[in-house]
PDB file of C-alpha atoms in Angstrom:
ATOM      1  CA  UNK A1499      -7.617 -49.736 -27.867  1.00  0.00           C
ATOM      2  CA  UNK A1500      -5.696 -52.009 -30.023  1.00  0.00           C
ATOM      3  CA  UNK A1501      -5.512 -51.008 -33.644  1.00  0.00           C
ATOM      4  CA  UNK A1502      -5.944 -46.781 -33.034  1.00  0.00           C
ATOM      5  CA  UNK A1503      -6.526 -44.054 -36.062  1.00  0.00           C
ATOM      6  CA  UNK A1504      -3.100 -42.158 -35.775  1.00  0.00           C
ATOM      7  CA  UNK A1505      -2.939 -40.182 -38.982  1.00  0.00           C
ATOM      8  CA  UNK A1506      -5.395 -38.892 -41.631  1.00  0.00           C
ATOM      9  CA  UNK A1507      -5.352 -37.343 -44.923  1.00  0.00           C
ATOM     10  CA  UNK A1508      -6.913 -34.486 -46.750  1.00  0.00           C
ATOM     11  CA  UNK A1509      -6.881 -34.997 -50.663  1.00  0.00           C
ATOM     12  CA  UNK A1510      -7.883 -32.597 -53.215  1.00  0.00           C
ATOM     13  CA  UNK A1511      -6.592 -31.337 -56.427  1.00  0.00           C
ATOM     14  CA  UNK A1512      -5.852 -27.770 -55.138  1.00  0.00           C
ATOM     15  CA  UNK A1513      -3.940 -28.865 -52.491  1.00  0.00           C
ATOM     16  CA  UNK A1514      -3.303 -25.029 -51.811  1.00  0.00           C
ATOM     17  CA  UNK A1515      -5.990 -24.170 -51.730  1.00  0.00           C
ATOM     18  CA  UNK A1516      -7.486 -26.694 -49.095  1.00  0.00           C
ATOM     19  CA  UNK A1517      -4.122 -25.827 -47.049  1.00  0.00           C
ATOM     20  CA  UNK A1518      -5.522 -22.348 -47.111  1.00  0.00           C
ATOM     21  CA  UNK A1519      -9.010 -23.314 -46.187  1.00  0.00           C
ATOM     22  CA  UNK A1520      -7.848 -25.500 -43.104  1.00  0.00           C
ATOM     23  CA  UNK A1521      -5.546 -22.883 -41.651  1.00  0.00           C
ATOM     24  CA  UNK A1522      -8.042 -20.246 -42.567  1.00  0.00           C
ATOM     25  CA  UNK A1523     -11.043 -22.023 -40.733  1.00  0.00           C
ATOM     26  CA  UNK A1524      -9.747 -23.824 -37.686  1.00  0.00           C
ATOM     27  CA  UNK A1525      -5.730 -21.756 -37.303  1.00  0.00           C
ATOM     28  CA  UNK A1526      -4.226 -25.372 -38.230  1.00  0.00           C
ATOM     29  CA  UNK A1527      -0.296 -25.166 -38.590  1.00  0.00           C
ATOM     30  CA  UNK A1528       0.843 -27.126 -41.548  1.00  0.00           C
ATOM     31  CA  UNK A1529       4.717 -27.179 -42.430  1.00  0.00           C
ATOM     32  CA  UNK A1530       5.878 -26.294 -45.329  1.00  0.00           C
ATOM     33  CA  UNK A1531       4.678 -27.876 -48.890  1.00  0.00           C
ATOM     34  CA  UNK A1532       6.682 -30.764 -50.074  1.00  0.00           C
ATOM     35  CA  UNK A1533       6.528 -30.626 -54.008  1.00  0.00           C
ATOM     36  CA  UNK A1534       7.683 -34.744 -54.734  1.00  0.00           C
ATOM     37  CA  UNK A1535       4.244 -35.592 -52.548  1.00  0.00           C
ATOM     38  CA  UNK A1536       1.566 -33.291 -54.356  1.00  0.00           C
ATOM     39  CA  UNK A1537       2.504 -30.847 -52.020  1.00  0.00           C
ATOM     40  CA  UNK A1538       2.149 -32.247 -48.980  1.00  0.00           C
ATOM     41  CA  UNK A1539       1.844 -30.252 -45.476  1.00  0.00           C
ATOM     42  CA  UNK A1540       1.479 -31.987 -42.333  1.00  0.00           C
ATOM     43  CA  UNK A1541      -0.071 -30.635 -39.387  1.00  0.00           C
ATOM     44  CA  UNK A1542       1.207 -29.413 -36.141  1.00  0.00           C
ATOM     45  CA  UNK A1543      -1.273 -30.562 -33.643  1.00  0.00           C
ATOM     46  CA  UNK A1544       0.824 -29.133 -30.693  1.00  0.00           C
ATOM     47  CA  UNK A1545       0.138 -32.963 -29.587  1.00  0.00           C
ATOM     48  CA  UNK A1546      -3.259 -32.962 -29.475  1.00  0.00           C
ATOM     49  CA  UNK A1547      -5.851 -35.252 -31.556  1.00  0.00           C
ATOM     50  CA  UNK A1548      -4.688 -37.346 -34.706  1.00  0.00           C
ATOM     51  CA  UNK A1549      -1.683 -36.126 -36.893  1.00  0.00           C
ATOM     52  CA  UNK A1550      -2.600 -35.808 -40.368  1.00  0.00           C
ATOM     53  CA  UNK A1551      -1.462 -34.143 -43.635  1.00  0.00           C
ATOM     54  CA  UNK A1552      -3.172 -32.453 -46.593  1.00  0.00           C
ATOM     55  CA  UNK A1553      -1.896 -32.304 -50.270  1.00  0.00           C
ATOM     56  CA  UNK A1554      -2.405 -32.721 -53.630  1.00  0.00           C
ATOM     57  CA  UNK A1555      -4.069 -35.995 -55.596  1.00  0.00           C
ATOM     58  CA  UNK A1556      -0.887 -36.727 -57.689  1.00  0.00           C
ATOM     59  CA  UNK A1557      -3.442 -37.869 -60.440  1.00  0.00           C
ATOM     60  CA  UNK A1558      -5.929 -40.013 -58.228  1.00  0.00           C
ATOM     61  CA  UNK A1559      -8.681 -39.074 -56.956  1.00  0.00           C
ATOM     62  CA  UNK A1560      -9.792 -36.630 -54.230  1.00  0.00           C
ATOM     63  CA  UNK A1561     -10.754 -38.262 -50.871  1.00  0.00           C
ATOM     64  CA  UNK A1562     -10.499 -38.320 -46.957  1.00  0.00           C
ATOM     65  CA  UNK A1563      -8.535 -41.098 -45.507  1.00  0.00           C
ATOM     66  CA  UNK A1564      -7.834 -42.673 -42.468  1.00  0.00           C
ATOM     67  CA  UNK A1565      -5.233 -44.447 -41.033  1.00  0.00           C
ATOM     68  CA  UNK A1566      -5.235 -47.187 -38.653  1.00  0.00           C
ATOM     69  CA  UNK A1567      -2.051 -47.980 -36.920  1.00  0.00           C
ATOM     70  CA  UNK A1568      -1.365 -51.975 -37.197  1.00  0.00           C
ATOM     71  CA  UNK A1569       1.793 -54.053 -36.424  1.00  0.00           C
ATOM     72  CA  UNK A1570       1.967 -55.872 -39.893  1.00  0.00           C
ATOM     73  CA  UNK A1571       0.222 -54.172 -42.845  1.00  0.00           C
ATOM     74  CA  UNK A1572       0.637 -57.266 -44.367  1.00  0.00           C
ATOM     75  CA  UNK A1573      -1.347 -59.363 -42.244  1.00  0.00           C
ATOM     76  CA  UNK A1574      -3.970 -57.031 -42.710  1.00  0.00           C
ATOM     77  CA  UNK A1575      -4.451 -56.590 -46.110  1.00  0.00           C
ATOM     78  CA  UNK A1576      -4.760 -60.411 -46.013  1.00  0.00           C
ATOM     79  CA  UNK A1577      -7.488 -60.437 -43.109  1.00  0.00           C
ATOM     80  CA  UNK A1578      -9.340 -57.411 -45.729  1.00  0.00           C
ATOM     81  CA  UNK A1579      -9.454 -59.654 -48.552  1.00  0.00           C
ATOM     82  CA  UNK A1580     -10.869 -62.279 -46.759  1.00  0.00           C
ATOM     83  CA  UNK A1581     -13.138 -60.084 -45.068  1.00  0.00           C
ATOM     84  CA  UNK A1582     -14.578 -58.759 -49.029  1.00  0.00           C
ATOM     85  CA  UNK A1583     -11.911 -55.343 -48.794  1.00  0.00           C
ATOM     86  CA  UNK A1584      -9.562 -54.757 -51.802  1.00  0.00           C
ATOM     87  CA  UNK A1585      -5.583 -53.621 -51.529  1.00  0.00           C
ATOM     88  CA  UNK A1586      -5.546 -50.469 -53.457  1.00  0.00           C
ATOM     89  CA  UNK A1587      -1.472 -49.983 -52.388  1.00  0.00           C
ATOM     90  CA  UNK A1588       0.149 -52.119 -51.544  1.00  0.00           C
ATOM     91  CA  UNK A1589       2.697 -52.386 -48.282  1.00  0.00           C
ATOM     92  CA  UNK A1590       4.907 -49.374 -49.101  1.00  0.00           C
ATOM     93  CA  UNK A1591       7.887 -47.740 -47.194  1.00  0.00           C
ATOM     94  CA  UNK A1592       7.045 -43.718 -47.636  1.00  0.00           C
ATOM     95  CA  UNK A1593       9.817 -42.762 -44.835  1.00  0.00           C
ATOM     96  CA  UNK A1594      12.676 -44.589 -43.190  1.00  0.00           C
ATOM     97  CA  UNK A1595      10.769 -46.604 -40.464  1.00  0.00           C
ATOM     98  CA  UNK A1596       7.115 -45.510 -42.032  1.00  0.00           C
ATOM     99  CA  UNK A1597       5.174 -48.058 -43.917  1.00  0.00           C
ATOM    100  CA  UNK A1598       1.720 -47.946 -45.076  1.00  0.00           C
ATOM    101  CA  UNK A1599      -0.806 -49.940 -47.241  1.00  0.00           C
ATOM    102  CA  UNK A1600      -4.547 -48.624 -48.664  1.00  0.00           C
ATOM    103  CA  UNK A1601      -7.726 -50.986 -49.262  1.00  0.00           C
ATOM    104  CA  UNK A1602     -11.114 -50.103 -50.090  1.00  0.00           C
ATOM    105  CA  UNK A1603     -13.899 -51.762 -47.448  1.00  0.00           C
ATOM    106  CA  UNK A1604     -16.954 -53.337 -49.045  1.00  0.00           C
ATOM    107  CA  UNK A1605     -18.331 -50.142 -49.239  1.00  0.00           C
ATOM    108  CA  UNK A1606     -15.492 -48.821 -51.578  1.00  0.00           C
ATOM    109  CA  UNK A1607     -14.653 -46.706 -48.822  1.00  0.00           C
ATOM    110  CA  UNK A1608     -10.358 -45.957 -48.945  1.00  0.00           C
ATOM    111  CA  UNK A1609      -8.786 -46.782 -45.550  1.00  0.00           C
ATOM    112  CA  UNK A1610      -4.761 -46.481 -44.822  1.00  0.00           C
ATOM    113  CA  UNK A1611      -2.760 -48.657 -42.890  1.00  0.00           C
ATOM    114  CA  UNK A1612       0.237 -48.035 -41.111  1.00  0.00           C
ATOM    115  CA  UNK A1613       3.117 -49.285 -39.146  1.00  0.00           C
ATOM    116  CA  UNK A1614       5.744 -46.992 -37.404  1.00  0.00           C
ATOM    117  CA  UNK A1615       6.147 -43.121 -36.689  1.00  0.00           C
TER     118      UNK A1615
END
């Protein structure tokens, strides 16, 4: 399938607190918090299913994303727009050789892109 969901995120203001929830619910192993990204803890999926991370809303809002893996954010955020989407975030590099871009779909619905890892 060209174009895949590889990553997701879990948004909240108590980012602890959903950590706890997750792990306490389904045994998910999430590394350690990282304090510069809300507290961010990605998940060890022991290579099953999607990879995905929950943390804290760093003053936006709370939300479920998606990702969709793409070879040129770029390019896509342009197909969105003409499509009726809006770029929320623009093409960003958050890790060497990670880059990702957010829209909203006509539905105001927030969707990630993302190229690499």
């Amino acid at each position: 399938m060209a174009n895949h969901v590889s990553w997701f995120e879990i948004i909240g203001e108590d980012s602890a607190g959903l950590q706890k929830f997750y792990t306490d619910v389904f045994s998910w192993k999430l590394s350690p918090p990282v304090a510069e990204m809300g507290n961010y803890s990605i998940l060890d999926n022991e290579g099953h299913g999607i990879q995905g991370g929950i943390g804290g809303t760093m003053g936006g809002p709370s939300r479920v994303t998606i990702y969709i893996e793409v070879p040129d954010p770029q390019t896509y955020l342009d197909k969105v727009a003409a499509a009726g989407g809006k770029t929320i975030m623009g093409v960003t590099e958050v890790t060497e050789g990670v880059t990702i871009a957010m829209f909203t779909d006509p539905g105001g619905h927030v969707i990630g892109l993302l190229k690499g890892g």
